[in-house]
């Protein structure tokens, strides 16, 4: 039986499910990729379980009873589907058949020849996705909708669909397209979509090469220069796509001086630990923060902005840093983003006066443009330097729930690998609270490029705060708390 399909994982999945249902053995199936083909079995139903496994039912002589396809096989198949060799489809179906008929735990037998082949394919695709993340370079172009950043790249495998979500998160505020010979990915600021491939690079003016070269020279770490390892990690076949390597010799020549500069900067940023008094209460911490010189930000900001709210608050909201209004007033969330937050909290049923509000960074990080001070995202070194203040605040408050507003706050709490787009809206455990929650920063609402986008982000923010409020109300009714202090000492959060 020849099965013609589009070559996408989802189509193979539907066809494989129906073949299993009809008890068709692998030896009787020939898989053929044909662009534009619909699945062989048009009436196939979606039977993927909520836990990521697949429920498959077989019928016919010799068929096993209903079973669940292991979640690991679904993940493996999705990754292997990007491997360029078409023999993958028959191999995947053969292993699926054997899981259903012979050994449900077949994937744990890594010495099995077919399993080993699939694992090697998955490994090759994983390396290819890593290369795509590392070596894609965008070019700025202008279309009817304004600026768009376009990249053309030729991966070893059909990896664009696996790699694209990384760029959607990394460059969420940009409109961009990544074109490959096998397909294209497009991001409009809200939606990730896929289209046809482009065989050759687009003929666009490369306005980003100079910018990227400067960026690379700025972020280059001279203390880790190892040419042999660089060649291993960045094979020479990628170099034509990397304009920053044109200046590599000059950058390497400056490496010793850069190392000395980095050491000097480190001495200038000792961190806030030395300025945080031990065992201090919130009043003492607020007084001590005025003398903090843990990073360079104190030299340019008007004043530090410490947290405010009741010392027995059940909820702590953590933002990124004070803005211009907060820097002048000395209070958190009193500017435009604070107005959005106040409105969202009110709609969610939260009383701001009973929530503790603070920021991951206590001084305003900004760039001067004429007489204006423009917000810039705090550097990782600045967030790290300021973290002892946040830790001291949370230790004193001992909240039931910590809410991280935006990626900077979330990474300060969970670590640099945290991804807001993956974990937003879920209660997770952190060292600061048994229930820790991440959502968008209210400033994201203000930065959205259209009224519709603003409305969507604001709606999500309100819904997330309602989730937090409902969780706090539930624990209050049950008389429970996720921390050691008792609920009887806590005031009601709600009006």
Coordinates of C-alpha atoms in Angstrom, one line a residue, residues 22 54 108 125 144 146 178 212 272-273 331 348 372 387 435 442 483 491:
X22 CA -6.6 -1.2 10.4
X54 CA -1.7 9.2 21.9
X108 CA 14.2 2.1 26.4
X125 CA 18.2 17.3 13.9
X144 CA 3.7 47.7 2.9
X146 CA 6.6 48.8 7.6
X178 CA 13.1 33.2 8.2
X212 CA 25.6 42.9 14.0
X272 CA 24.3 44.4 46.7
X273 CA 25.2 41.7 49.2
X331 CA 7.7 54.5 44.7
X348 CA -9.3 41.0 39.0
X372 CA 14.5 62.4 27.8
X387 CA 19.1 40.2 43.6
X435 CA 3.2 29.0 44.4
X442 CA 1.8 45.9 32.3
X483 CA 4.5 29.1 53.9
X491 CA -5.7 40.4 56.2

